[in-house]
Short mmCIF file of C-alpha atoms in Angstrom, two decimals:
data_model
loop_
_atom_site.label_atom_id
_atom_site.label_comp_id
_atom_site.label_asym_id
_atom_site.label_seq_id
_atom_site.Cartn_x
_atom_site.Cartn_y
_atom_site.Cartn_z
CA MET S 1 -22.63 -10.20 -5.55
CA SER S 2 -18.83 -11.21 -4.52
CA ALA S 3 -16.01 -11.91 -6.46
CA ARG S 4 -15.64 -15.92 -7.11
CA GLY S 5 -12.19 -15.77 -8.30
CA ILE S 6 -9.90 -13.52 -10.08
CA ILE S 7 -7.62 -13.08 -13.07
CA VAL S 8 -4.26 -11.31 -12.50
CA ILE S 9 -2.89 -9.86 -15.24
CA GLY S 10 1.08 -9.13 -15.21
CA THR S 11 2.97 -6.93 -17.99
CA SER S 12 6.37 -4.77 -18.61
CA LEU S 13 7.57 -3.33 -21.98
CA GLY S 14 4.53 -4.26 -24.71
CA GLY S 15 2.32 -4.36 -22.34
CA LEU S 16 -0.08 -1.44 -23.57
CA SER S 17 -0.64 -3.35 -26.86
CA ALA S 18 -0.77 -6.77 -25.57
CA LEU S 19 -4.24 -5.55 -23.31
CA GLU S 20 -5.61 -3.77 -25.92
CA ILE S 21 -6.18 -6.50 -27.95
CA LEU S 22 -6.76 -9.22 -25.06
CA LEU S 23 -9.28 -6.84 -23.10
CA SER S 24 -11.31 -5.91 -26.44
CA THR S 25 -11.73 -9.92 -27.23
CA LEU S 26 -12.52 -11.06 -24.09
CA SER S 27 -16.33 -12.37 -24.79
CA ASP S 28 -18.78 -10.39 -23.04
CA HIS S 29 -20.47 -13.37 -20.16
CA LEU S 30 -16.74 -13.87 -18.79
CA SER S 31 -17.77 -12.17 -15.46
CA LEU S 32 -14.63 -12.75 -13.20
CA PRO S 33 -12.72 -8.97 -11.99
CA ILE S 34 -9.70 -8.88 -13.41
CA ALA S 35 -6.19 -6.91 -12.16
CA ILE S 36 -3.82 -6.21 -13.40
CA VAL S 37 0.00 -4.89 -12.85
CA GLN S 38 1.44 -3.06 -15.97
CA HIS S 39 4.91 -1.70 -15.04
CA ARG S 40 4.99 2.23 -14.91
CA PRO S 41 6.63 4.81 -13.86
CA ALA S 42 5.96 6.37 -10.38
CA LEU S 43 4.78 9.94 -11.60
CA SER S 44 2.58 8.23 -14.33
CA ASP S 45 -1.16 9.76 -14.48
CA GLU S 46 -4.50 7.90 -15.39
CA THR S 47 -3.71 8.12 -19.29
CA LEU S 48 -3.28 4.56 -18.94
CA SER S 49 -6.52 3.78 -17.42
CA LEU S 50 -8.07 5.91 -20.25
CA VAL S 51 -6.66 4.44 -22.71
CA LEU S 52 -7.48 0.88 -21.61
CA GLN S 53 -10.95 1.89 -21.44
CA LEU S 54 -11.54 2.65 -24.68
CA HIS S 55 -10.47 -1.08 -25.58
CA SER S 56 -12.87 -2.55 -22.51
CA ALA S 57 -16.45 -3.02 -22.37
CA ARG S 58 -16.08 -3.45 -18.59
CA PRO S 59 -15.26 -0.42 -16.51
CA VAL S 60 -11.35 0.21 -16.41
CA GLY S 61 -10.31 1.65 -13.39
CA GLU S 62 -7.18 2.19 -10.46
CA PRO S 63 -8.84 0.75 -7.42
CA ASP S 64 -8.05 3.31 -4.24
CA ASP S 65 -7.07 1.09 -0.65
CA LYS S 66 -9.50 -1.46 0.59
CA GLU S 67 -12.37 -0.94 -2.24
CA ALA S 68 -14.30 -4.09 -2.86
CA ILE S 69 -13.61 -6.66 -5.45
CA VAL S 70 -16.48 -6.36 -8.15
CA PRO S 71 -17.34 -9.27 -11.14
CA ASN S 72 -16.94 -7.56 -14.48
CA ARG S 73 -14.25 -5.00 -13.48
CA VAL S 74 -11.27 -4.17 -14.70
CA TYR S 75 -8.62 -2.93 -12.21
CA ILE S 76 -4.95 -1.44 -12.96
CA ALA S 77 -2.40 -0.80 -10.26
CA PRO S 78 -2.20 2.40 -9.57
CA PRO S 79 1.54 3.92 -9.71
CA ASP S 80 3.96 3.95 -6.94
CA TYR S 81 1.74 1.35 -5.05
CA HIS S 82 1.46 -2.18 -4.91
CA LEU S 83 -1.45 -3.62 -5.50
CA LEU S 84 -2.78 -6.36 -3.09
CA VAL S 85 -5.65 -8.86 -3.17
CA ASP S 86 -7.35 -9.53 -0.41
CA ARG S 87 -10.11 -12.40 0.25
CA GLY S 88 -13.16 -9.60 -1.48
CA HIS S 89 -11.02 -6.41 -1.62
CA PHE S 90 -7.57 -4.86 -2.85
CA ALA S 91 -5.16 -3.53 -0.54
CA LEU S 92 -2.57 -1.32 -1.21
CA SER S 93 1.18 -0.81 0.11
CA ILE S 94 4.02 1.45 -0.33
CA GLU S 95 6.94 -1.58 0.31
CA PRO S 96 10.04 -1.13 -1.03
CA ARG S 97 10.15 -1.89 -5.05
CA VAL S 98 10.43 -5.80 -5.74
CA CYS S 99 12.10 -6.62 -8.63
CA HIS S 100 12.44 -2.94 -8.73
CA ALA S 101 9.16 -2.28 -9.92
CA ARG S 102 6.43 -1.08 -7.62
CA PRO S 103 3.49 -1.55 -8.89
CA SER S 104 5.06 -5.12 -8.68
CA ILE S 105 3.40 -8.53 -10.64
CA ASP S 106 4.84 -10.94 -8.18
CA VAL S 107 3.34 -8.73 -5.42
CA LEU S 108 -0.53 -9.05 -7.15
CA PHE S 109 -0.13 -12.60 -8.09
CA ASP S 110 1.76 -13.84 -4.94
CA SER S 111 -1.29 -12.34 -3.11
CA ALA S 112 -3.96 -13.54 -5.05
CA ALA S 113 -2.94 -17.21 -4.81
CA HIS S 114 -2.84 -16.83 -1.07
CA ALA S 115 -6.26 -15.19 -1.01
CA TYR S 116 -8.20 -17.03 -3.66
CA GLY S 117 -5.98 -20.04 -3.55
CA LYS S 118 -7.35 -22.54 -6.54
CA ARG S 119 -9.36 -19.78 -7.61
CA VAL S 120 -7.06 -17.81 -9.59
CA ILE S 121 -5.55 -17.65 -13.49
CA GLY S 122 -2.67 -15.85 -13.30
CA VAL S 123 -1.48 -14.62 -16.71
CA ALA S 124 1.87 -13.18 -18.02
CA LEU S 125 2.41 -10.85 -21.19
CA THR S 126 5.15 -9.40 -22.85
CA GLY S 127 7.91 -7.94 -20.25
CA ALA S 128 12.06 -6.81 -20.04
CA SER S 129 11.59 -8.26 -16.42
CA LYS S 130 11.37 -11.38 -14.53
CA ASP S 131 9.34 -10.10 -12.39
CA GLY S 132 5.59 -12.19 -12.11
CA ALA S 133 7.74 -15.79 -12.57
CA ALA S 134 7.98 -16.55 -8.82
CA GLY S 135 4.54 -15.13 -8.04
CA LEU S 136 3.20 -17.43 -11.32
CA ALA S 137 4.66 -20.45 -9.39
CA THR S 138 2.82 -19.58 -6.45
CA ILE S 139 -0.49 -19.16 -8.03
CA LYS S 140 0.55 -22.66 -9.52
CA GLN S 141 1.58 -24.10 -5.96
CA LYS S 142 -1.85 -22.91 -4.47
CA GLY S 143 -3.98 -24.78 -7.23
CA GLY S 144 -4.33 -21.95 -9.50
CA LEU S 145 -4.00 -21.62 -13.51
CA ALA S 146 -1.32 -20.30 -15.16
CA ILE S 147 -1.17 -18.78 -18.79
CA VAL S 148 2.08 -17.15 -20.36
CA GLN S 149 1.59 -15.49 -23.72
CA SER S 150 3.93 -17.49 -26.52
CA PRO S 151 7.86 -15.51 -26.19
CA ASP S 152 8.08 -15.52 -29.93
CA THR S 153 4.77 -12.96 -29.98
CA ALA S 154 5.75 -11.27 -27.58
CA GLU S 155 7.36 -7.47 -27.94
CA SER S 156 9.62 -8.80 -24.95
CA ALA S 157 9.98 -12.07 -24.80
CA MET S 158 12.25 -11.74 -21.29
CA LEU S 159 9.24 -11.61 -18.46
CA PRO S 160 7.17 -15.02 -20.03
CA SER S 161 10.37 -16.88 -20.41
CA SER S 162 10.87 -16.46 -16.96
CA ALA S 163 7.70 -17.03 -15.84
CA LEU S 164 8.22 -20.68 -17.99
CA ALA S 165 11.37 -21.27 -16.64
CA ALA S 166 10.12 -20.40 -13.04
CA THR S 167 6.63 -23.34 -13.31
CA LYS S 168 4.49 -25.30 -15.16
CA VAL S 169 1.91 -23.62 -16.94
CA ASP S 170 -1.61 -24.88 -17.91
CA LYS S 171 -1.28 -22.77 -21.42
CA VAL S 172 1.30 -20.62 -23.44
CA LEU S 173 -0.85 -18.81 -26.36
CA PRO S 174 -0.55 -15.49 -28.30
CA ILE S 175 -3.16 -12.41 -27.18
CA PRO S 176 -5.83 -13.64 -29.20
CA GLU S 177 -6.42 -17.37 -27.99
CA ILE S 178 -5.44 -16.02 -24.24
CA ALA S 179 -8.45 -13.94 -24.30
CA GLN S 180 -10.59 -17.18 -26.10
CA TYR S 181 -8.88 -19.34 -23.40
CA LEU S 182 -9.78 -17.02 -20.38
CA SER S 183 -13.58 -16.94 -21.53
CA LEU S 184 -13.68 -20.49 -21.97
CA LEU S 185 -11.57 -21.37 -18.09
CA SER S 186 -14.38 -18.77 -16.40
CA GLU S 187 -16.98 -21.57 -17.39
CA ASP S 188 -15.06 -23.91 -15.25
CA ARG S 189 -17.31 -25.28 -12.15
CA ARG S 190 -14.36 -23.95 -9.32
CA PHE S 191 -15.84 -20.69 -10.26
CA MET S 192 -19.39 -20.91 -9.26
CA MET E 1 -3.03 -30.19 -20.34
CA THR E 2 -5.74 -28.37 -18.43
CA LYS E 3 -5.98 -28.83 -15.06
CA LYS E 4 -10.00 -30.77 -14.90
CA ASP E 5 -9.99 -30.61 -11.22
CA THR E 6 -12.72 -28.57 -10.49
CA ASP E 7 -14.30 -29.07 -7.32
CA PRO E 8 -12.96 -27.25 -4.01
CA PRO E 9 -10.91 -29.52 -2.29
CA PRO E 10 -11.77 -31.92 0.25
CA PRO E 11 -10.89 -30.86 3.65
CA GLU E 12 -6.76 -32.91 3.53
CA SER E 13 -7.28 -36.26 6.54
CA THR E 14 -4.84 -38.14 7.92
CA PRO E 15 -5.35 -40.94 9.56
CA GLY E 16 -4.18 -40.85 13.41
CA PRO E 17 -4.84 -43.09 16.80
CA VAL E 18 -7.87 -41.14 17.27
CA GLY E 19 -9.57 -41.45 13.96
CA PRO E 20 -8.94 -39.07 10.91
CA VAL E 21 -7.56 -34.97 11.68
CA SER E 22 -9.31 -33.44 8.75
CA THR E 23 -7.71 -29.81 8.38
CA LYS E 24 -9.08 -26.98 5.86
CA VAL E 25 -7.56 -25.90 3.02
CA THR E 26 -8.61 -22.28 2.30
CA GLY E 27 -10.63 -19.93 4.11
CA ARG E 28 -10.12 -18.31 7.25
CA ASP E 29 -9.14 -21.43 9.35
CA ASP E 30 -6.49 -22.09 6.49
CA LEU E 31 -2.80 -22.68 8.40
CA GLU E 32 -1.33 -19.43 7.62
CA HIS E 33 -4.12 -17.28 8.34
CA ILE E 34 -4.53 -19.62 12.24
CA GLU E 35 -0.37 -19.06 12.71
CA MET E 36 -0.58 -15.08 11.75
CA ASP E 37 -3.32 -14.63 14.57
CA LEU E 38 -1.55 -16.39 17.16
CA LEU E 39 1.18 -14.78 16.31
CA PHE E 40 0.31 -11.38 17.14
CA ASP E 41 -2.36 -12.74 19.75
CA GLY E 42 0.65 -13.60 21.09
CA ALA E 43 2.74 -9.98 20.75
CA PHE E 44 0.18 -8.65 22.62
CA ARG E 45 -0.80 -10.53 25.41
CA ARG E 46 2.88 -10.52 26.20
CA TYR E 47 4.21 -7.10 25.22
CA GLY E 48 1.03 -4.96 24.94
CA VAL E 49 2.18 -4.42 21.47
CA ASP E 50 -1.32 -5.01 18.90
CA PHE E 51 -0.89 -5.74 15.35
CA ARG E 52 -4.21 -7.34 15.30
CA ASN E 53 -5.99 -5.37 13.20
CA TYR E 54 -3.24 -4.68 10.49
CA SER E 55 -4.44 -4.95 6.75
CA TYR E 56 -3.88 -9.10 6.70
CA ALA E 57 -2.96 -9.33 2.99
CA SER E 58 0.30 -6.74 2.87
CA LEU E 59 1.49 -8.01 6.67
CA ARG E 60 1.76 -11.73 5.64
CA ARG E 61 4.24 -10.57 3.51
CA ARG E 62 5.85 -9.48 6.17
CA VAL E 63 5.62 -11.55 8.59
CA GLN E 64 7.70 -13.95 5.80
CA ASN E 65 10.74 -11.38 5.20
CA MET E 66 10.74 -11.85 8.64
CA VAL E 67 10.41 -16.13 8.65
CA ARG E 68 13.31 -15.92 5.69
CA ALA E 69 15.68 -13.47 7.81
CA GLU E 70 15.20 -15.41 11.17
CA ARG E 71 16.04 -18.45 9.20
CA VAL E 72 13.13 -20.51 10.93
CA THR E 73 10.19 -22.98 9.14
CA SER E 74 7.33 -21.57 9.97
CA ILE E 75 5.09 -18.39 11.42
CA SER E 76 5.05 -20.59 14.35
CA ARG E 77 8.67 -21.21 14.69
CA LEU E 78 8.72 -17.26 14.93
CA GLN E 79 6.18 -16.93 17.52
CA ASP E 80 8.16 -19.18 19.99
CA LEU E 81 11.28 -16.82 19.07
CA VAL E 82 9.14 -13.71 19.70
CA LEU E 83 7.91 -14.32 23.18
CA HIS E 84 11.14 -15.63 24.66
CA ASP E 85 12.88 -13.15 23.33
CA PRO E 86 12.09 -9.98 23.49
CA ALA E 87 14.83 -8.18 21.33
CA ALA E 88 13.03 -10.55 18.84
CA MET E 89 10.23 -9.11 19.21
CA GLN E 90 12.01 -5.54 18.29
CA ARG E 91 12.65 -7.31 15.56
CA LEU E 92 9.27 -8.31 14.36
CA LEU E 93 8.14 -4.09 15.25
CA MET E 94 10.89 -3.50 12.33
CA HIS E 95 9.56 -5.93 10.19
CA VAL E 96 6.60 -4.74 10.50
CA SER E 97 6.00 -1.18 10.33
CA VAL E 98 6.82 -0.16 6.70
CA ASN E 99 8.76 3.15 6.35
CA VAL E 100 9.35 3.40 2.87
CA THR E 101 8.89 7.38 2.58
CA SER E 102 10.59 10.08 0.45
CA MET E 103 10.66 14.27 0.24
CA PHE E 104 8.11 15.84 -1.11
CA ARG E 105 6.21 12.15 -2.27
CA ASP E 106 3.09 12.83 -5.02
CA PRO E 107 4.25 16.24 -5.72
CA THR E 108 0.73 17.46 -6.97
CA PHE E 109 -0.22 17.18 -3.26
CA TYR E 110 2.45 19.53 -1.98
CA ALA E 111 1.19 21.92 -4.28
CA SER E 112 -2.45 21.59 -4.00
CA PHE E 113 -1.83 21.53 -0.20
CA ARG E 114 -0.03 25.07 -0.99
CA GLU E 115 -2.90 26.40 -2.70
CA ASN E 116 -5.73 25.09 -1.15
CA VAL E 117 -5.01 24.93 2.75
CA VAL E 118 -2.43 27.33 2.92
CA PRO E 119 -5.09 30.19 2.03
CA LEU E 120 -7.57 29.13 4.82
CA LEU E 121 -4.28 28.63 7.54
CA ARG E 122 -3.37 32.62 7.23
CA SER E 123 -6.46 34.00 8.88
CA TYR E 124 -4.91 31.23 12.02
CA PRO E 125 -2.59 33.03 14.63
CA PHE E 126 -1.44 29.71 15.91
CA ILE E 127 -1.39 26.52 13.58
CA ARG E 128 -1.36 23.41 15.20
CA ILE E 129 -0.22 20.60 12.95
CA TRP E 130 -0.50 16.81 13.42
CA HIS E 131 1.82 14.56 10.91
CA ALA E 132 0.67 11.01 12.78
CA GLY E 133 2.56 8.22 11.18
CA CYS E 134 5.60 10.09 10.27
CA ALA E 135 7.96 7.50 9.78
CA THR E 136 11.99 8.71 9.40
CA GLY E 137 10.16 12.02 8.71
CA GLU E 138 10.94 13.05 5.17
CA GLU E 139 7.70 14.32 4.72
CA VAL E 140 7.88 16.59 7.28
CA TYR E 141 10.61 18.46 6.62
CA SER E 142 8.75 19.20 3.58
CA MET E 143 5.93 20.15 4.65
CA ALA E 144 8.07 22.80 6.91
CA ILE E 145 9.99 23.93 3.96
CA LEU E 146 6.54 24.49 2.18
CA LEU E 147 5.63 26.76 5.62
CA TYR E 148 8.62 28.40 5.50
CA GLU E 149 8.56 29.67 1.60
CA GLN E 150 4.72 30.69 2.47
CA ASP E 151 5.60 32.90 5.66
CA LEU E 152 3.33 30.48 8.23
CA TYR E 153 6.36 28.74 9.47
CA GLU E 154 6.64 30.70 12.59
CA ARG E 155 3.22 30.55 13.57
CA CYS E 156 3.13 26.90 13.13
CA ARG E 157 3.71 23.76 15.73
CA ILE E 158 4.20 20.27 13.94
CA TYR E 159 3.63 17.65 15.84
CA ALA E 160 5.22 14.43 14.08
CA THR E 161 4.46 11.23 15.42
CA ASP E 162 5.11 7.42 14.75
CA MET E 163 4.99 4.66 17.11
CA ASN E 164 8.25 3.16 15.90
CA GLU E 165 11.17 4.75 18.14
CA VAL E 166 13.93 3.87 16.25
CA VAL E 167 12.83 5.98 12.66
CA LEU E 168 11.35 8.65 14.94
CA LYS E 169 15.07 9.14 16.27
CA LYS E 170 16.03 9.32 12.86
CA ALA E 171 12.87 12.15 11.76
CA LYS E 172 14.46 13.92 14.89
CA ASP E 173 17.94 14.36 13.92
CA GLY E 174 17.10 15.58 10.69
CA ILE E 175 19.76 13.85 8.72
CA PHE E 176 19.79 12.89 5.53
CA PRO E 177 22.02 9.97 2.75
CA LEU E 178 23.13 13.45 0.42
CA ASP E 179 22.77 10.96 -2.54
CA LEU E 180 19.14 11.36 -1.82
CA MET E 181 18.48 14.33 -1.79
CA GLN E 182 19.49 15.16 -5.35
CA GLU E 183 16.51 12.18 -6.00
CA TYR E 184 14.27 14.66 -3.95
CA GLU E 185 15.58 18.18 -5.61
CA LYS E 186 13.15 16.88 -8.41
CA ASN E 187 9.82 16.21 -6.25
CA TYR E 188 10.29 19.44 -4.89
CA ALA E 189 10.76 21.06 -8.33
CA GLN E 190 8.00 19.54 -9.10
CA ALA E 191 6.11 20.48 -6.19
CA LYS E 192 6.52 23.99 -7.58
CA GLY E 193 8.92 24.74 -4.64
CA GLN E 194 9.56 28.51 -4.27
CA GLY E 195 13.14 28.26 -2.57
CA LYS E 196 16.23 26.80 -3.42
CA PHE E 197 16.34 23.10 -2.07
CA SER E 198 19.69 22.97 -1.37
CA GLU E 199 19.75 25.93 1.03
CA TYR E 200 17.66 24.04 3.34
CA TYR E 201 20.24 21.65 4.56
CA SER E 202 24.26 21.28 5.24
CA ALA E 203 26.78 18.70 3.48
CA LYS E 204 28.81 16.93 5.97
CA TYR E 205 30.29 13.51 4.53
CA ASP E 206 27.68 12.23 3.22
CA HIS E 207 24.77 13.13 4.36
CA ALA E 208 22.62 16.60 4.30
CA ILE E 209 21.71 18.05 8.02
CA PHE E 210 18.58 20.15 7.98
CA ARG E 211 19.17 23.78 9.26
CA GLN E 212 18.13 23.67 12.43
CA SER E 213 15.49 27.29 11.62
CA LEU E 214 13.72 24.60 9.96
CA LYS E 215 13.89 22.15 12.85
CA LYS E 216 12.89 24.56 15.88
CA ASN E 217 9.00 24.07 15.15
CA LEU E 218 8.90 20.66 14.94
CA ILE E 219 7.61 18.33 17.99
CA PHE E 220 8.93 14.63 17.67
CA SER E 221 6.97 12.28 19.54
CA HIS E 222 5.98 8.30 20.31
CA HIS E 223 2.21 7.92 19.44
CA ASN E 224 0.28 4.73 18.75
CA LEU E 225 -2.68 4.80 16.58
CA VAL E 226 -4.24 1.89 17.65
CA THR E 227 -3.49 1.99 21.42
CA ASP E 228 -3.08 5.83 21.96
CA GLY E 229 -5.59 8.12 22.10
CA SER E 230 -6.43 12.20 20.93
CA PHE E 231 -3.96 14.67 22.17
CA ASN E 232 -4.63 17.45 20.93
CA GLU E 233 -6.72 19.71 18.35
CA PHE E 234 -5.09 20.29 15.28
CA ASN E 235 -6.06 22.89 12.12
CA VAL E 236 -4.14 20.24 10.13
CA ILE E 237 -3.99 16.33 10.05
CA ILE E 238 -1.84 14.69 7.96
CA CYS E 239 -1.73 10.90 7.62
CA ARG E 240 -0.90 10.04 4.17
CA ASN E 241 -0.20 5.78 3.18
CA VAL E 242 -0.36 4.62 7.33
CA MET E 243 -3.92 3.70 7.14
CA ILE E 244 -3.60 1.33 4.21
CA TYR E 245 -1.47 -0.49 6.44
CA PHE E 246 -4.43 -1.13 8.87
CA ASN E 247 -7.74 -3.21 8.23
CA SER E 248 -11.16 -1.69 8.37
CA THR E 249 -11.82 -1.61 11.57
CA LEU E 250 -8.35 0.15 12.89
CA GLN E 251 -9.39 2.34 10.04
CA THR E 252 -12.45 3.30 11.83
CA ARG E 253 -10.89 3.46 15.08
CA VAL E 254 -8.22 6.50 13.69
CA HIS E 255 -11.02 8.07 11.87
CA ARG E 256 -13.38 8.29 15.02
CA LEU E 257 -9.86 9.60 17.00
CA PHE E 258 -8.52 12.05 14.12
CA PHE E 259 -12.06 13.20 13.86
CA GLU E 260 -11.99 14.41 17.30
CA SER E 261 -8.82 15.52 16.80
CA LEU E 262 -9.16 18.16 14.52
CA HIS E 263 -11.22 21.31 15.23
CA ARG E 264 -13.94 22.51 12.91
CA PHE E 265 -12.78 23.16 9.70
CA GLY E 266 -9.59 21.65 10.52
CA VAL E 267 -8.62 19.93 7.30
CA LEU E 268 -7.63 16.35 7.03
CA ALA E 269 -4.87 14.75 4.22
CA ILE E 270 -4.72 11.45 3.21
CA GLY E 271 -3.00 9.42 0.77
CA ARG E 272 -3.28 9.43 -3.36
CA LYS E 273 -5.12 6.51 -3.42
CA GLU E 274 -6.62 6.33 -0.04
CA THR E 275 -10.47 7.40 0.28
CA LEU E 276 -12.77 8.84 2.83
CA ARG E 277 -15.90 6.36 0.78
CA THR E 278 -17.23 4.13 3.77
CA THR E 279 -15.80 5.30 6.37
CA VAL E 280 -17.26 6.37 9.93
CA HIS E 281 -16.96 10.02 9.26
CA GLU E 282 -17.07 10.05 5.49
CA HIS E 283 -20.27 13.36 5.81
CA ASP E 284 -18.38 15.15 8.09
CA TYR E 285 -16.20 16.31 5.85
CA GLU E 286 -16.14 18.44 2.42
CA PRO E 287 -13.08 17.99 -0.43
CA LEU E 288 -10.79 20.70 -0.99
CA ASP E 289 -8.91 18.74 -3.89
CA SER E 290 -11.05 15.10 -4.17
CA ARG E 291 -7.83 14.29 -6.39
CA GLU E 292 -5.56 14.84 -3.91
CA ARG E 293 -7.42 13.72 -0.90
CA ILE E 294 -7.42 16.60 1.11
CA TYR E 295 -10.58 17.76 3.49
CA ARG E 296 -12.11 19.98 5.38
CA ARG E 297 -14.18 19.19 8.56
CA LYS E 298 -17.72 20.61 7.49
CA THR E 299 -19.55 19.77 11.00
#
């Protein structure tokens, strides 16, 4: 069964605990695939995926190039590659860093917007970076939805604040309510 | 402020003298897709340069970079430029090719190559290695250093190829910015290099120049994985993070080419996040190190 849409999440500093809470509170019937860019050093290993798997009922992994996008799965961008969303599959790239980052949130968000248009939910969480703000604006431009973590609940407010400055978002919420809202949104007709 | 618009958008409709003109807004016939297809179709027909089977998601980013750089307002206007001006085609080629590389990139790959592949190579009196898509050559010089430290270099001929003549020349020259070499030294150490990294090059002004002793068995030549055929049989083919820019159709072509160009028991090394799974010759290889994506042809 192919994905009817995608949730794309971007985070940097403070992301690990934010993601742990988010992934563990998502409702079971949310089946949309989730792709995450967490800024990470080039030489890091799979510890991030292993740790997140402990907090997620869904399988968590780092996709290979051209891997199919499958519902009910969580995909983490591998270190030192950009993770792009194409129609039905992921694509990896080693193009130059964007906002000093590879993987870059802007690259993930921008590619998802171009591949899935209205059927994208972009989520900007804590981070000490502006990476993701422009990408979230593109998601909105292409008719998708934008959710931002409320800056005062974020370990680092820069990413959420830059996102809020870049585009009109649909919701500004603390993490547990983001999880609830995602679960609600996934029932939206546009994802059927 | 939830968006309530839940239905897929109807095609946009513009009234016109011969009736309404309807355009699709998503899917393969969206405007950007059409413009991308036409640009590369045109480039192929006019110049014989074939980017028609590159991975769409990343290719469109590089094309949009060029749209901004050329200060045109659309991909169609870029097509106009490119079709009428060969110099613009050259610039398109430079924008499309990705040449990000570094020495001893993925140090664990080199450590694994030393441990798993080098022992197999020792039994051959003469070793041919093909480094496909070598860009500016950093990974070729890395392999040269590794083989030199393992006393295999003299028996090796390393064929390094790329479709981009500009980066190929840089690779052949073997001159790199000195400040990058410090970063590379860290990778070299992580790859468990067995010598002294700074002895492999001489420093002049701001540049590092690789020693002739490291260059003498390197053969740099132009080769395009999209259009060119097999030119030899090899013991090792290294093609890391090149095929990620190709779509599956082109990946199939390249895998066939590599299979034809490998001796039986020859080694194929691909990028850390590339896979043979679902590719045409998947079952003709066995892993030597599946984590580092190093395989051996078994059939």
